[in-house]
JSON list of C-alpha atoms and ligand atoms in Angstrom, two decimals:
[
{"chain": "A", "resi": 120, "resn": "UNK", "atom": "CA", "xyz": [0.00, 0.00, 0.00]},
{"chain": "A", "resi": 121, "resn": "UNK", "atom": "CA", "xyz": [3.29, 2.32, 0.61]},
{"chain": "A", "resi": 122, "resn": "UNK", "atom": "CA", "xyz": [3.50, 2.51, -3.07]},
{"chain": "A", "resi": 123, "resn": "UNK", "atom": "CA", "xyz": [0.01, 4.02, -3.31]},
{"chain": "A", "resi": 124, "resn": "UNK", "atom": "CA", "xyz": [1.47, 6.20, -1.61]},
{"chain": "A", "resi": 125, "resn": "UNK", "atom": "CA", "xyz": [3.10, 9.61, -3.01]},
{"chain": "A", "resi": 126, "resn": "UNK", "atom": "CA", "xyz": [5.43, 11.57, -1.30]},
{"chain": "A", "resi": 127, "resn": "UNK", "atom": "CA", "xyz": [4.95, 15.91, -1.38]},
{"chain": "A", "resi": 128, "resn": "UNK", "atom": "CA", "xyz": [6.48, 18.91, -0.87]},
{"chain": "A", "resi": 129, "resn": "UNK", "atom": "CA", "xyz": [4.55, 21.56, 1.16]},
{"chain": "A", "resi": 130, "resn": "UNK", "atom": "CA", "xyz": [5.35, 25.04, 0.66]},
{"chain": "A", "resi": 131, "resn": "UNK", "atom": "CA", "xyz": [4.49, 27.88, 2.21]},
{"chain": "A", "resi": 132, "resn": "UNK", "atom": "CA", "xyz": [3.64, 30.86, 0.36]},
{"chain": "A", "resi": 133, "resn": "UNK", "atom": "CA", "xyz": [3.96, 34.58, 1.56]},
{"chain": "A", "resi": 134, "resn": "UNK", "atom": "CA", "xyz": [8.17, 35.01, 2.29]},
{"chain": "A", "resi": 135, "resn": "UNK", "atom": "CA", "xyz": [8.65, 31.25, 1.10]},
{"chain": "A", "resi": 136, "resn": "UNK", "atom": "CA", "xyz": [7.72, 31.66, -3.01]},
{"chain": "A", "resi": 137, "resn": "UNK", "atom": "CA", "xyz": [6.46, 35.06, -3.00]},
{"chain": "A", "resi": 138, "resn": "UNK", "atom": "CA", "xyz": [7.77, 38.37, -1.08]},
{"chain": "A", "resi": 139, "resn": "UNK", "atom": "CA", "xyz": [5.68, 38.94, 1.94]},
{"chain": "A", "resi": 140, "resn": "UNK", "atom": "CA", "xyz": [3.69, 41.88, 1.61]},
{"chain": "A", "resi": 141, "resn": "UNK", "atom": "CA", "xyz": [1.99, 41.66, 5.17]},
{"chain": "A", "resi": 142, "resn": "UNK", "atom": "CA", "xyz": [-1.74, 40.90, 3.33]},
{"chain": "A", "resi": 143, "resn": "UNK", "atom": "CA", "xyz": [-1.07, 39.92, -0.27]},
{"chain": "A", "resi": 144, "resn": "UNK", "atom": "CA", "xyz": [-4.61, 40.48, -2.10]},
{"chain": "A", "resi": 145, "resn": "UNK", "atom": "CA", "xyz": [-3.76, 41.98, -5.90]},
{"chain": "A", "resi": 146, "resn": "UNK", "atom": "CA", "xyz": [-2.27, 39.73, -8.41]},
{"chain": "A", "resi": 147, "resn": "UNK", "atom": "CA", "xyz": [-0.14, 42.90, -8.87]},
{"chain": "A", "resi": 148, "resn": "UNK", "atom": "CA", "xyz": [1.66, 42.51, -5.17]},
{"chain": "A", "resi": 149, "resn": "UNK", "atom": "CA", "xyz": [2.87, 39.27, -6.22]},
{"chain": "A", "resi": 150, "resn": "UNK", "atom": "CA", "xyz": [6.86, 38.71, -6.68]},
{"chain": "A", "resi": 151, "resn": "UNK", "atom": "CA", "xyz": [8.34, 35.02, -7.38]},
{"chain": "A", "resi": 152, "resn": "UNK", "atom": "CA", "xyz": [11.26, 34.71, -5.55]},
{"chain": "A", "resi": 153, "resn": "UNK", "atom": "CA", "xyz": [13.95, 33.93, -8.26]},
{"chain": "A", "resi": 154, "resn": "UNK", "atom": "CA", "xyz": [14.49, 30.55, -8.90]},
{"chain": "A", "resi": 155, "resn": "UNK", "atom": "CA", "xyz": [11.15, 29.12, -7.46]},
{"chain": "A", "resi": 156, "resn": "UNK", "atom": "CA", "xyz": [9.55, 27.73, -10.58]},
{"chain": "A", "resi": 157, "resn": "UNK", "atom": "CA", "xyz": [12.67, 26.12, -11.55]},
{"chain": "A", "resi": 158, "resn": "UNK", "atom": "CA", "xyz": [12.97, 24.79, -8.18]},
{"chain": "A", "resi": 159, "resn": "UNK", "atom": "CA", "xyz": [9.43, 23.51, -8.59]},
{"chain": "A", "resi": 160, "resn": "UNK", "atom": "CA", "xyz": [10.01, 22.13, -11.70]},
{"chain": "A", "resi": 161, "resn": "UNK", "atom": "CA", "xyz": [12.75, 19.78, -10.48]},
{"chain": "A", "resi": 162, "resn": "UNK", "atom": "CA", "xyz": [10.82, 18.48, -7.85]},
{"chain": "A", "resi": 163, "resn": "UNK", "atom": "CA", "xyz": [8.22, 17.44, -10.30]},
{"chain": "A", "resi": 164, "resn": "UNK", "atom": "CA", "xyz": [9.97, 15.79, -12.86]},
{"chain": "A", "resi": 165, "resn": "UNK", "atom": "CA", "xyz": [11.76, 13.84, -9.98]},
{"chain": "A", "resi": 166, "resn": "UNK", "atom": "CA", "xyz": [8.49, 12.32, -8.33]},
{"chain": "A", "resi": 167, "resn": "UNK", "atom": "CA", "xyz": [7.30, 14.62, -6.11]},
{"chain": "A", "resi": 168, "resn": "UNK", "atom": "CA", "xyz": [3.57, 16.37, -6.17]},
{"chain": "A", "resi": 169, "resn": "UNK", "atom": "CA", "xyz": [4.52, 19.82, -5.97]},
{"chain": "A", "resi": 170, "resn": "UNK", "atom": "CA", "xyz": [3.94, 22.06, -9.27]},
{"chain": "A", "resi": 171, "resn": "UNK", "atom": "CA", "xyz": [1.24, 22.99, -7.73]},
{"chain": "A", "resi": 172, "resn": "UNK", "atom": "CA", "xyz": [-1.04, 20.08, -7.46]},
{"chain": "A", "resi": 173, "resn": "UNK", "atom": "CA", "xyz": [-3.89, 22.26, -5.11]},
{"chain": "A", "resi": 174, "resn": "UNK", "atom": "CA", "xyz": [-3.63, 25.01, -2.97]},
{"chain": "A", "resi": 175, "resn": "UNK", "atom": "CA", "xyz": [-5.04, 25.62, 1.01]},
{"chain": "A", "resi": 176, "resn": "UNK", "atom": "CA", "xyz": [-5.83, 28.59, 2.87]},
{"chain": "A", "resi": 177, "resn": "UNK", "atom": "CA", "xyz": [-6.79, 28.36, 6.43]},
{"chain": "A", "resi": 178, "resn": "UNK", "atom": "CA", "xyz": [-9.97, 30.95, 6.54]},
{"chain": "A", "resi": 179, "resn": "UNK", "atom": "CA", "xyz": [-10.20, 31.31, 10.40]},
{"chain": "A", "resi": 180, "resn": "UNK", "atom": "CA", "xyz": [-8.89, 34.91, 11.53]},
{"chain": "A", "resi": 181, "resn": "UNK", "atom": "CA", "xyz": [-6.08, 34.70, 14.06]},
{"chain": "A", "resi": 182, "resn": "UNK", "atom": "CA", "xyz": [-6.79, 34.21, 17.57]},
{"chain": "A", "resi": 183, "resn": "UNK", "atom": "CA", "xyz": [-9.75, 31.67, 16.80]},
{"chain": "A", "resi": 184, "resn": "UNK", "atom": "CA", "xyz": [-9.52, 28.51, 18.04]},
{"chain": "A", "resi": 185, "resn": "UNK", "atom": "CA", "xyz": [-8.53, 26.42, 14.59]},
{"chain": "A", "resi": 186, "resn": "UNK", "atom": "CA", "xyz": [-7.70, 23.06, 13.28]},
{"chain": "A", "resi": 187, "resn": "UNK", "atom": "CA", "xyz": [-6.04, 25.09, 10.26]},
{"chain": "A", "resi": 188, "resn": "UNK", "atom": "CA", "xyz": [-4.64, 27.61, 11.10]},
{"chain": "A", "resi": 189, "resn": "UNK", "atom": "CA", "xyz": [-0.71, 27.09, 11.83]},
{"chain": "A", "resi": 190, "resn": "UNK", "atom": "CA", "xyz": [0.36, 25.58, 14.01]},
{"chain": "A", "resi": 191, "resn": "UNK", "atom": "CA", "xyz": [-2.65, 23.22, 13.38]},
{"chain": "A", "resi": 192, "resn": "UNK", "atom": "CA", "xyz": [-1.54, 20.89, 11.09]},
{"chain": "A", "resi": 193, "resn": "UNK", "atom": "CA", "xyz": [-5.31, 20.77, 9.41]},
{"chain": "A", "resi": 194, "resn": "UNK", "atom": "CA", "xyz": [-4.17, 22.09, 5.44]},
{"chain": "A", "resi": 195, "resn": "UNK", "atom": "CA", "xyz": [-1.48, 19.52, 5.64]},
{"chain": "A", "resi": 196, "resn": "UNK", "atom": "CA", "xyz": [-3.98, 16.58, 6.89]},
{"chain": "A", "resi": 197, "resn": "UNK", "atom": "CA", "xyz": [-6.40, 17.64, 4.31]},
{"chain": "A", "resi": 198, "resn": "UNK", "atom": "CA", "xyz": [-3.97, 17.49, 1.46]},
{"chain": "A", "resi": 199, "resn": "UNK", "atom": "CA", "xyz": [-2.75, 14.01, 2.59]},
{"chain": "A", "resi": 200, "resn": "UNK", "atom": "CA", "xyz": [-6.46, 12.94, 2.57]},
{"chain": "A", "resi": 201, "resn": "UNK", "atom": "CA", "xyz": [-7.10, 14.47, -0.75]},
{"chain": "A", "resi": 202, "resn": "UNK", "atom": "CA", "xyz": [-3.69, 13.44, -2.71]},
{"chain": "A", "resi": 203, "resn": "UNK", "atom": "CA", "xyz": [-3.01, 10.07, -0.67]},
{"chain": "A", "resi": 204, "resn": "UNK", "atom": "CA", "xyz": [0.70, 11.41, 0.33]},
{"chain": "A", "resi": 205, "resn": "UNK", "atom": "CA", "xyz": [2.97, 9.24, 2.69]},
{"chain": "A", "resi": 206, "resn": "UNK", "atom": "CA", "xyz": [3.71, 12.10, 5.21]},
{"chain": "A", "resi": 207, "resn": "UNK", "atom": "CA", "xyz": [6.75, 10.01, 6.68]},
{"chain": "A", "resi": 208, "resn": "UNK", "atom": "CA", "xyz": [8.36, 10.69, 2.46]},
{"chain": "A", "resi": 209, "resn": "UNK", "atom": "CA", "xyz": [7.27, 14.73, 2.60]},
{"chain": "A", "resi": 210, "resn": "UNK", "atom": "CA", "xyz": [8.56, 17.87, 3.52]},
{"chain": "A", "resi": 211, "resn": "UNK", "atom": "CA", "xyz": [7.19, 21.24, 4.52]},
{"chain": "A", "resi": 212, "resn": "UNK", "atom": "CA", "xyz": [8.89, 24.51, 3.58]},
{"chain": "A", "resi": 213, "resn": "UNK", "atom": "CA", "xyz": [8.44, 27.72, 5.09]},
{"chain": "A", "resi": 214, "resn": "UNK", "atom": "CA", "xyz": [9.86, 30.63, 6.20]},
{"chain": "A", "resi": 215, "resn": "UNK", "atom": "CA", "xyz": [8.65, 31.14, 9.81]},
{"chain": "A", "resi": 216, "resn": "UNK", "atom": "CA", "xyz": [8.75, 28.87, 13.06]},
{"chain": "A", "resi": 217, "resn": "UNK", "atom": "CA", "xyz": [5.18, 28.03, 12.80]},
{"chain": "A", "resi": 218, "resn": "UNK", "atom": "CA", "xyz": [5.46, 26.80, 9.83]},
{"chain": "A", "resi": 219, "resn": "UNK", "atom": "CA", "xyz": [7.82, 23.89, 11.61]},
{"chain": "A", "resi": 220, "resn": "UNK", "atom": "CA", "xyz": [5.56, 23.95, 14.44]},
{"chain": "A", "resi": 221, "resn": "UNK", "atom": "CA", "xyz": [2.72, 22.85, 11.61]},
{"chain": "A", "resi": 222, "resn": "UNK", "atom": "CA", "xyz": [5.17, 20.41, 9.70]},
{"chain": "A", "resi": 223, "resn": "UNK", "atom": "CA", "xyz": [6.15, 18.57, 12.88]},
{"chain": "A", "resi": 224, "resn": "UNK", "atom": "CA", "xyz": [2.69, 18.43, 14.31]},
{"chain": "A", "resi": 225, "resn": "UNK", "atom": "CA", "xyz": [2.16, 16.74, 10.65]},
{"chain": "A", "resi": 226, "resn": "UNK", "atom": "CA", "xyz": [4.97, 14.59, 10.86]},
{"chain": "A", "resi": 227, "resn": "UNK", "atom": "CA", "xyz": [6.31, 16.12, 8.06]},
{"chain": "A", "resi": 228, "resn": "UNK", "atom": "CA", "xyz": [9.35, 16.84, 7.89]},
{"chain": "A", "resi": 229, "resn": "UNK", "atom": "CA", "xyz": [10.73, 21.01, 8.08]},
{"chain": "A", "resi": 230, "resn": "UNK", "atom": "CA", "xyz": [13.06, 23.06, 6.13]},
{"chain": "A", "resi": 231, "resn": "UNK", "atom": "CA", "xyz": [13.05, 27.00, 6.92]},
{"chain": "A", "resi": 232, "resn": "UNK", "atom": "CA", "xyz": [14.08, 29.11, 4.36]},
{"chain": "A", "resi": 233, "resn": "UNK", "atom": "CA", "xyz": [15.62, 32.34, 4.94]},
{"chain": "A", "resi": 234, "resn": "UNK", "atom": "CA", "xyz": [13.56, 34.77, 2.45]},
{"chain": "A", "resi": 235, "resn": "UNK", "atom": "CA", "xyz": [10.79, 35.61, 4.96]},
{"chain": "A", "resi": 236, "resn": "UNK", "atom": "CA", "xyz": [10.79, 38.77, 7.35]},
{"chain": "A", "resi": 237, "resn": "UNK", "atom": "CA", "xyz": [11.72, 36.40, 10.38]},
{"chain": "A", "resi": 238, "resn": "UNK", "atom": "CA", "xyz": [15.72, 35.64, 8.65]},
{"chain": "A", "resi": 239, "resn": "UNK", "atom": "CA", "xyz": [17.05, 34.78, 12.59]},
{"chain": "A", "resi": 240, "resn": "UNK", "atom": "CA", "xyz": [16.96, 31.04, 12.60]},
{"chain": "A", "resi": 241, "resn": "UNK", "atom": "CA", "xyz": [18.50, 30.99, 16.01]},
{"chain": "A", "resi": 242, "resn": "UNK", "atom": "CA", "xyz": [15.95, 28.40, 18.40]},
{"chain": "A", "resi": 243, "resn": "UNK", "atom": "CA", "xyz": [14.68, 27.11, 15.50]},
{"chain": "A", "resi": 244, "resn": "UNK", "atom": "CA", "xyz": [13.49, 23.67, 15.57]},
{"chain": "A", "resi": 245, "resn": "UNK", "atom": "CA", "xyz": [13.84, 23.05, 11.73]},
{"chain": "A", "resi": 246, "resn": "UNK", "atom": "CA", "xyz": [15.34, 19.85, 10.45]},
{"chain": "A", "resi": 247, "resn": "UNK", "atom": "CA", "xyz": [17.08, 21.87, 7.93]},
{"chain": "A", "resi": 248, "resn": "UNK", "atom": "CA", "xyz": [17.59, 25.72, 6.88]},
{"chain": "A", "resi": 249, "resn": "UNK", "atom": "CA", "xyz": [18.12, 27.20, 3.63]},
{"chain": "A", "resi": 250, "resn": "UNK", "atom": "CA", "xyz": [18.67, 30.29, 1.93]},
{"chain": "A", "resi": 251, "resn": "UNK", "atom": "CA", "xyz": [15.83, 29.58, 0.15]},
{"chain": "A", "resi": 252, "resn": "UNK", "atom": "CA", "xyz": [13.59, 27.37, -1.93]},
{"chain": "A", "resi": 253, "resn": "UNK", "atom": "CA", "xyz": [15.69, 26.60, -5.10]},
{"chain": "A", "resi": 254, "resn": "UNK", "atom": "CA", "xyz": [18.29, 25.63, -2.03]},
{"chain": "A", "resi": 255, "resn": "UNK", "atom": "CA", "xyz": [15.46, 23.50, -0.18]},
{"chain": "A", "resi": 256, "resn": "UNK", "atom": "CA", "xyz": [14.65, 21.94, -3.11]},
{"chain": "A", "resi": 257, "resn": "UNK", "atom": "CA", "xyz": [18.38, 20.77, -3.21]},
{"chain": "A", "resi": 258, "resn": "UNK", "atom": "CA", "xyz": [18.43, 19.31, 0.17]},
{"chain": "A", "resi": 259, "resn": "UNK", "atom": "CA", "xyz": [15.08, 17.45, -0.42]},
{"chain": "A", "resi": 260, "resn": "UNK", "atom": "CA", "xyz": [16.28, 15.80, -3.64]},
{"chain": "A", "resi": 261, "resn": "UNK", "atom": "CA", "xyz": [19.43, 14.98, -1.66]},
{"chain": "A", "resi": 262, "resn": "UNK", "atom": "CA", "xyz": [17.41, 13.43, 1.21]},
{"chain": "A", "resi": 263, "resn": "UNK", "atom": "CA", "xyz": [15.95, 11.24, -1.58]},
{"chain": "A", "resi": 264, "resn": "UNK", "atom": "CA", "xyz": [18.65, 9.85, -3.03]},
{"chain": "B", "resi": 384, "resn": "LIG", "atom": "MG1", "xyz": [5.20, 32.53, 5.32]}
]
Protein backbone atom coordinates (compact mmCIF):
# COMPACT_ATOMS: atom_id res chain seq x y z
CA UNK A 1 0.00 0.00 0.00
CA UNK A 2 3.29 2.32 0.61
CA UNK A 3 3.50 2.51 -3.07
CA UNK A 4 0.01 4.02 -3.31
CA UNK A 5 1.47 6.20 -1.61
CA UNK A 6 3.10 9.61 -3.01
CA UNK A 7 5.43 11.57 -1.30
CA UNK A 8 4.95 15.91 -1.38
CA UNK A 9 6.48 18.91 -0.87
CA UNK A 10 4.55 21.56 1.16
CA UNK A 11 5.35 25.04 0.66
CA UNK A 12 4.49 27.88 2.21
CA UNK A 13 3.64 30.86 0.36
CA UNK A 14 3.96 34.58 1.56
CA UNK A 15 8.17 35.01 2.29
CA UNK A 16 8.65 31.25 1.10
CA UNK A 17 7.72 31.66 -3.01
CA UNK A 18 6.46 35.06 -3.00
CA UNK A 19 7.77 38.37 -1.08
CA UNK A 20 5.68 38.94 1.94
CA UNK A 21 3.69 41.88 1.61
CA UNK A 22 1.99 41.66 5.17
CA UNK A 23 -1.74 40.90 3.33
CA UNK A 24 -1.07 39.92 -0.27
CA UNK A 25 -4.61 40.48 -2.10
CA UNK A 26 -3.76 41.98 -5.90
CA UNK A 27 -2.27 39.73 -8.41
CA UNK A 28 -0.14 42.90 -8.87
CA UNK A 29 1.66 42.51 -5.17
CA UNK A 30 2.87 39.27 -6.22
CA UNK A 31 6.86 38.71 -6.68
CA UNK A 32 8.34 35.02 -7.38
CA UNK A 33 11.26 34.71 -5.55
CA UNK A 34 13.95 33.93 -8.26
CA UNK A 35 14.49 30.55 -8.90
CA UNK A 36 11.15 29.12 -7.46
CA UNK A 37 9.55 27.73 -10.58
CA UNK A 38 12.67 26.12 -11.55
CA UNK A 39 12.97 24.79 -8.18
CA UNK A 40 9.43 23.51 -8.59
CA UNK A 41 10.01 22.13 -11.70
CA UNK A 42 12.75 19.78 -10.48
CA UNK A 43 10.82 18.48 -7.85
CA UNK A 44 8.22 17.44 -10.30
CA UNK A 45 9.97 15.79 -12.86
CA UNK A 46 11.76 13.84 -9.98
CA UNK A 47 8.49 12.32 -8.33
CA UNK A 48 7.30 14.62 -6.11
CA UNK A 49 3.57 16.37 -6.17
CA UNK A 50 4.52 19.82 -5.97
CA UNK A 51 3.94 22.06 -9.27
CA UNK A 52 1.24 22.99 -7.73
CA UNK A 53 -1.04 20.08 -7.46
CA UNK A 54 -3.89 22.26 -5.11
CA UNK A 55 -3.63 25.01 -2.97
CA UNK A 56 -5.04 25.62 1.01
CA UNK A 57 -5.83 28.59 2.87
CA UNK A 58 -6.79 28.36 6.43
CA UNK A 59 -9.97 30.95 6.54
CA UNK A 60 -10.20 31.31 10.40
CA UNK A 61 -8.89 34.91 11.53
CA UNK A 62 -6.08 34.70 14.06
CA UNK A 63 -6.79 34.21 17.57
CA UNK A 64 -9.75 31.67 16.80
CA UNK A 65 -9.52 28.51 18.04
CA UNK A 66 -8.53 26.42 14.59
CA UNK A 67 -7.70 23.06 13.28
CA UNK A 68 -6.04 25.09 10.26
CA UNK A 69 -4.64 27.61 11.10
CA UNK A 70 -0.71 27.09 11.83
CA UNK A 71 0.36 25.58 14.01
CA UNK A 72 -2.65 23.22 13.38
CA UNK A 73 -1.54 20.89 11.09
CA UNK A 74 -5.31 20.77 9.41
CA UNK A 75 -4.17 22.09 5.44
CA UNK A 76 -1.48 19.52 5.64
CA UNK A 77 -3.98 16.58 6.89
CA UNK A 78 -6.40 17.64 4.31
CA UNK A 79 -3.97 17.49 1.46
CA UNK A 80 -2.75 14.01 2.59
CA UNK A 81 -6.46 12.94 2.57
CA UNK A 82 -7.10 14.47 -0.75
CA UNK A 83 -3.69 13.44 -2.71
CA UNK A 84 -3.01 10.07 -0.67
CA UNK A 85 0.70 11.41 0.33
CA UNK A 86 2.97 9.24 2.69
CA UNK A 87 3.71 12.10 5.21
CA UNK A 88 6.75 10.01 6.68
CA UNK A 89 8.36 10.69 2.46
CA UNK A 90 7.27 14.73 2.60
CA UNK A 91 8.56 17.87 3.52
CA UNK A 92 7.19 21.24 4.52
CA UNK A 93 8.89 24.51 3.58
CA UNK A 94 8.44 27.72 5.09
CA UNK A 95 9.86 30.63 6.20
CA UNK A 96 8.65 31.14 9.81
CA UNK A 97 8.75 28.87 13.06
CA UNK A 98 5.18 28.03 12.80
CA UNK A 99 5.46 26.80 9.83
CA UNK A 100 7.82 23.89 11.61
CA UNK A 101 5.56 23.95 14.44
CA UNK A 102 2.72 22.85 11.61
CA UNK A 103 5.17 20.41 9.70
CA UNK A 104 6.15 18.57 12.88
CA UNK A 105 2.69 18.43 14.31
CA UNK A 106 2.16 16.74 10.65
CA UNK A 107 4.97 14.59 10.86
CA UNK A 108 6.31 16.12 8.06
CA UNK A 109 9.35 16.84 7.89
CA UNK A 110 10.73 21.01 8.08
CA UNK A 111 13.06 23.06 6.13
CA UNK A 112 13.05 27.00 6.92
CA UNK A 113 14.08 29.11 4.36
CA UNK A 114 15.62 32.34 4.94
CA UNK A 115 13.56 34.77 2.45
CA UNK A 116 10.79 35.61 4.96
CA UNK A 117 10.79 38.77 7.35
CA UNK A 118 11.72 36.40 10.38
CA UNK A 119 15.72 35.64 8.65
CA UNK A 120 17.05 34.78 12.59
CA UNK A 121 16.96 31.04 12.60
CA UNK A 122 18.50 30.99 16.01
CA UNK A 123 15.95 28.40 18.40
CA UNK A 124 14.68 27.11 15.50
CA UNK A 125 13.49 23.67 15.57
CA UNK A 126 13.84 23.05 11.73
CA UNK A 127 15.34 19.85 10.45
CA UNK A 128 17.08 21.87 7.93
CA UNK A 129 17.59 25.72 6.88
CA UNK A 130 18.12 27.20 3.63
CA UNK A 131 18.67 30.29 1.93
CA UNK A 132 15.83 29.58 0.15
CA UNK A 133 13.59 27.37 -1.93
CA UNK A 134 15.69 26.60 -5.10
CA UNK A 135 18.29 25.63 -2.03
CA UNK A 136 15.46 23.50 -0.18
CA UNK A 137 14.65 21.94 -3.11
CA UNK A 138 18.38 20.77 -3.21
CA UNK A 139 18.43 19.31 0.17
CA UNK A 140 15.08 17.45 -0.42
CA UNK A 141 16.28 15.80 -3.64
CA UNK A 142 19.43 14.98 -1.66
CA UNK A 143 17.41 13.43 1.21
CA UNK A 144 15.95 11.24 -1.58
CA UNK A 145 18.65 9.85 -3.03
MG1 LIG B 1 5.20 32.53 5.32
Amino acid sequence: MRDALSSAVFIDRDGTIIEDTDYCSHAKDVRIFPGVLEALRRLKSQGFNGLVDATYYCPDAPGQHSKCRKPAPGMVVKATQDHQIDLSRSFLIGDKEVDVECAHNAGVRAIRVRTGIQRDMTGSNADWVADDVPAAVRIILDAKS
